[in-house]
Coordinates of C-alpha atoms in Angstrom, one line a residue:
M1 CA 55.5 84.0 -56.0
N2 CA 55.8 80.7 -57.8
T3 CA 57.5 79.4 -54.7
T4 CA 54.6 80.4 -52.6
I5 CA 52.1 78.8 -54.9
R6 CA 54.0 75.5 -55.0
S7 CA 54.1 75.5 -51.1
T8 CA 50.4 76.1 -50.9
R9 CA 49.7 73.3 -53.4
R10 CA 51.9 70.8 -51.4
A11 CA 50.1 71.8 -48.2
R12 CA 46.7 71.2 -49.8
H13 CA 47.8 67.9 -51.2
G14 CA 49.1 66.8 -47.8
L15 CA 45.8 67.7 -46.2
R16 CA 43.9 65.8 -48.9
S17 CA 46.1 62.7 -48.4
Y18 CA 45.6 62.8 -44.7
A19 CA 41.8 63.0 -45.1
V20 CA 41.8 60.0 -47.5
G21 CA 44.0 58.0 -45.2
A22 CA 41.7 58.8 -42.2
A23 CA 38.7 57.7 -44.2
A24 CA 40.3 54.5 -45.2
A25 CA 41.3 53.7 -41.6
A26 CA 37.8 54.3 -40.4
A27 CA 36.4 52.0 -43.1
L28 CA 38.8 49.3 -42.2
L29 CA 37.9 49.5 -38.5
A30 CA 34.2 49.3 -39.4
T31 CA 34.8 46.2 -41.6
T32 CA 36.8 44.5 -38.7
A33 CA 34.0 45.2 -36.2
C34 CA 31.4 43.6 -38.5
E35 CA 33.5 40.4 -39.0
P36 CA 35.0 39.4 -35.6
G37 CA 37.6 36.7 -35.4
E38 CA 37.9 34.1 -32.8
A39 CA 39.4 36.6 -30.3
D40 CA 36.6 39.1 -31.0
V41 CA 33.6 36.8 -30.2
A42 CA 31.6 38.3 -27.4
V43 CA 30.9 36.1 -24.3
A44 CA 27.8 36.8 -22.2
P45 CA 28.7 37.6 -18.6
S46 CA 27.7 34.8 -16.2
T47 CA 24.8 35.5 -13.8
P48 CA 25.2 33.3 -10.7
A49 CA 22.2 34.9 -8.9
A50 CA 19.9 33.9 -11.8
A51 CA 21.3 30.4 -11.9
S52 CA 20.8 29.8 -8.2
S53 CA 17.3 31.3 -8.1
P54 CA 14.5 28.8 -7.4
A55 CA 12.6 30.2 -10.4
A56 CA 15.4 28.8 -12.6
S57 CA 14.8 25.2 -11.6
G58 CA 12.3 23.1 -13.6
P59 CA 9.3 21.3 -12.0
A60 CA 11.1 18.0 -11.7
A61 CA 13.9 19.6 -9.7
S62 CA 11.6 21.4 -7.3
A63 CA 8.8 18.8 -6.9
A64 CA 8.5 17.0 -3.6
P65 CA 6.7 13.8 -2.8
G66 CA 3.0 14.5 -2.7
D67 CA 3.2 17.5 -5.0
G68 CA 1.4 17.7 -8.3
D69 CA -1.9 15.8 -8.6
G70 CA -1.6 14.2 -5.2
D71 CA -0.4 10.8 -6.5
N72 CA 1.6 9.2 -3.8
G73 CA 2.1 5.9 -5.4
D74 CA 0.2 2.8 -4.1
A75 CA 0.1 4.0 -0.5
D76 CA -3.4 4.7 0.9
D77 CA -3.6 8.3 2.2
S78 CA -5.7 7.1 5.2
G79 CA -3.2 4.4 6.1
S80 CA -6.0 1.8 6.2
V81 CA -5.6 -1.9 5.3
A82 CA -8.3 -3.8 3.5
L83 CA -10.3 -6.5 5.3
C84 CA -9.3 -10.1 4.6
T85 CA -11.5 -12.0 2.1
Y86 CA -11.8 -15.6 1.0
Q87 CA -9.4 -14.8 -1.8
D88 CA -6.7 -14.0 0.9
L89 CA -7.3 -16.9 3.3
S90 CA -7.3 -20.7 3.6
F91 CA -9.1 -22.4 6.6
S92 CA -8.7 -25.6 8.6
A93 CA -10.3 -27.1 11.7
T94 CA -8.4 -29.2 14.3
R95 CA -9.6 -31.3 17.2
Y96 CA -8.3 -29.7 20.4
D97 CA -9.1 -32.4 23.0
A98 CA -6.9 -35.1 24.4
P99 CA -6.9 -38.4 22.6
G100 CA -9.7 -40.6 23.8
E101 CA -11.8 -37.7 25.1
Q102 CA -15.1 -36.7 23.6
L103 CA -14.7 -34.0 21.0
R104 CA -15.9 -30.7 22.4
H105 CA -13.2 -28.2 21.5
I106 CA -12.2 -27.2 17.9
M107 CA -9.5 -24.8 16.8
V108 CA -10.2 -23.0 13.5
V109 CA -7.2 -21.5 11.7
A110 CA -7.2 -18.9 8.9
V111 CA -3.9 -18.4 7.0
N112 CA -3.2 -15.4 4.8
R113 CA -2.2 -17.0 1.5
G114 CA -2.3 -13.7 -0.4
G115 CA 0.6 -11.4 -1.2
T116 CA -0.5 -8.4 0.9
T117 CA -1.4 -7.6 4.5
C118 CA -5.1 -7.6 5.3
E119 CA -7.1 -7.2 8.5
M120 CA -9.2 -9.7 10.5
Q121 CA -12.1 -8.5 12.5
N122 CA -15.1 -9.7 14.5
A123 CA -15.7 -13.5 14.7
P124 CA -16.2 -16.2 12.1
E125 CA -19.7 -17.4 11.5
I126 CA -19.5 -21.2 12.0
T127 CA -22.5 -23.4 11.6
L128 CA -22.2 -27.0 13.0
G129 CA -24.2 -29.3 10.8
D130 CA -27.9 -28.7 10.7
A131 CA -28.0 -26.0 13.3
Q132 CA -30.5 -23.2 12.5
G133 CA -27.8 -20.6 12.6
P134 CA -24.1 -20.0 13.4
A135 CA -22.8 -20.6 16.8
P136 CA -23.2 -17.6 19.1
V137 CA -20.0 -15.6 19.9
M138 CA -18.6 -16.2 23.4
E139 CA -19.0 -13.0 25.4
G140 CA -15.8 -11.1 25.9
T141 CA -13.8 -12.9 23.2
E142 CA -14.1 -10.5 20.2
P143 CA -11.0 -8.4 19.6
G144 CA -11.5 -4.8 20.4
E145 CA -9.9 -3.7 17.1
P146 CA -9.1 -5.4 13.8
F147 CA -5.6 -6.8 13.6
A148 CA -3.3 -7.1 10.7
L149 CA -2.5 -10.4 9.1
A150 CA 0.7 -10.3 7.0
P151 CA 1.2 -12.9 4.2
G152 CA 1.8 -16.3 5.8
E153 CA 0.5 -15.3 9.3
K154 CA -2.4 -17.0 11.0
A155 CA -5.6 -16.0 12.9
Y156 CA -7.3 -18.3 15.3
A157 CA -10.9 -18.9 16.6
G158 CA -12.0 -21.5 19.1
V159 CA -15.3 -23.5 18.9
L160 CA -17.0 -25.1 21.8
A161 CA -19.3 -27.8 20.4
T162 CA -21.2 -28.7 23.5
G163 CA -22.0 -26.7 26.6
G164 CA -23.2 -29.8 28.5
H165 CA -26.5 -30.9 30.1
R166 CA -28.5 -30.3 26.9
D167 CA -29.9 -32.4 24.1
T168 CA -27.3 -33.1 21.5
Y169 CA -27.4 -33.7 17.7
E170 CA -25.0 -35.3 15.3
V171 CA -22.7 -33.0 13.2
T172 CA -21.4 -34.4 9.9
F173 CA -20.3 -31.1 8.3
M174 CA -19.2 -27.6 9.2
N175 CA -19.7 -24.3 7.3
L176 CA -17.8 -21.0 7.8
T177 CA -18.4 -17.5 6.6
L178 CA -16.5 -14.3 7.3
G179 CA -19.7 -12.5 7.8
S180 CA -20.6 -9.1 6.4
P181 CA -17.6 -6.7 6.7
G182 CA -19.1 -4.0 8.9
G183 CA -22.5 -4.2 7.2
E184 CA -21.0 -2.5 4.2
A185 CA -21.3 -5.4 1.9
E186 CA -23.2 -8.7 1.5
A187 CA -21.7 -11.7 3.3
E188 CA -19.9 -14.1 1.1
E189 CA -21.1 -17.6 0.5
P190 CA -20.0 -20.1 3.2
V191 CA -17.1 -22.5 2.7
E192 CA -17.3 -26.1 4.0
L193 CA -14.5 -26.9 6.6
E194 CA -12.9 -30.3 6.7
M195 CA -14.2 -32.2 9.7
P196 CA -11.8 -32.2 12.7
T197 CA -12.4 -35.9 13.3
E198 CA -13.4 -39.0 11.3
G199 CA -17.1 -39.6 11.1
S200 CA -19.1 -37.2 13.2
F201 CA -19.3 -35.5 16.6
Q202 CA -22.0 -34.2 18.9
A203 CA -23.1 -30.6 19.4
D204 CA -25.8 -28.9 21.4
D205 CA -27.4 -25.5 21.9
G206 CA -24.5 -24.6 24.3
Q207 CA -22.1 -24.3 21.3
R208 CA -20.1 -21.1 21.1
V209 CA -17.3 -19.5 19.0
T210 CA -14.7 -17.0 19.9
G211 CA -13.7 -13.9 17.9
W212 CA -10.7 -14.0 15.6
Q213 CA -7.5 -13.8 17.7
P214 CA -3.8 -13.3 16.7
T215 CA -2.6 -16.2 18.9
E216 CA -3.7 -19.7 19.6
G217 CA -3.8 -19.2 23.4
L218 CA -6.2 -16.2 23.2
A219 CA -8.6 -18.2 21.0
M220 CA -8.6 -21.5 22.8
R221 CA -8.3 -20.6 26.5
P222 CA -11.9 -19.4 26.8
V223 CA -13.4 -22.5 25.2
T224 CA -11.2 -25.0 27.1
L225 CA -12.1 -23.4 30.4
S226 CA -15.8 -23.9 29.6

């Protein structure tokens, strides 16, 4: 009987030891899970689909020229170029007759001295001396459309001082204005041109001026044939 009791006690003690050991092992595992080592740090799985999605890109990466507030830099959306003004141009007047001949033909040159391209249009308003108004524009000589004048480039206009067989008057000074640009603004004050000859020359009511032209030939051919 004592032998049976001792066996029963040993069995119970073994079960109790096993239970304590199991509990200790579970506690150890729980502690290890709460304090991971270098090998236990979790790494989030990569998501290629999300990385390549357009929604993942910022505004700078997805913006194209012209997006946002419509600021396209200094370019004009209409593609237009401003008209030339006195601030852009310098002027000169040159005699266009052979030496010894009476002065009748004058070439006026405008040079773009500015830093940007501008447009020339219509005809210069040139007043010869005490004339009551600028010389009329010769028919058929105005350019159909404004033309661009890049920095350093020239525009030309021809002046016919006398049409012949009319009373003449003496010219001692010449004035030029660019006129009113399309009627959208007031005409600028006239500038005085340097005389194309020493002293004076004769003009009459047959005087004419051509429209601004991009070449010397287009400007001077009509007046030299008159």
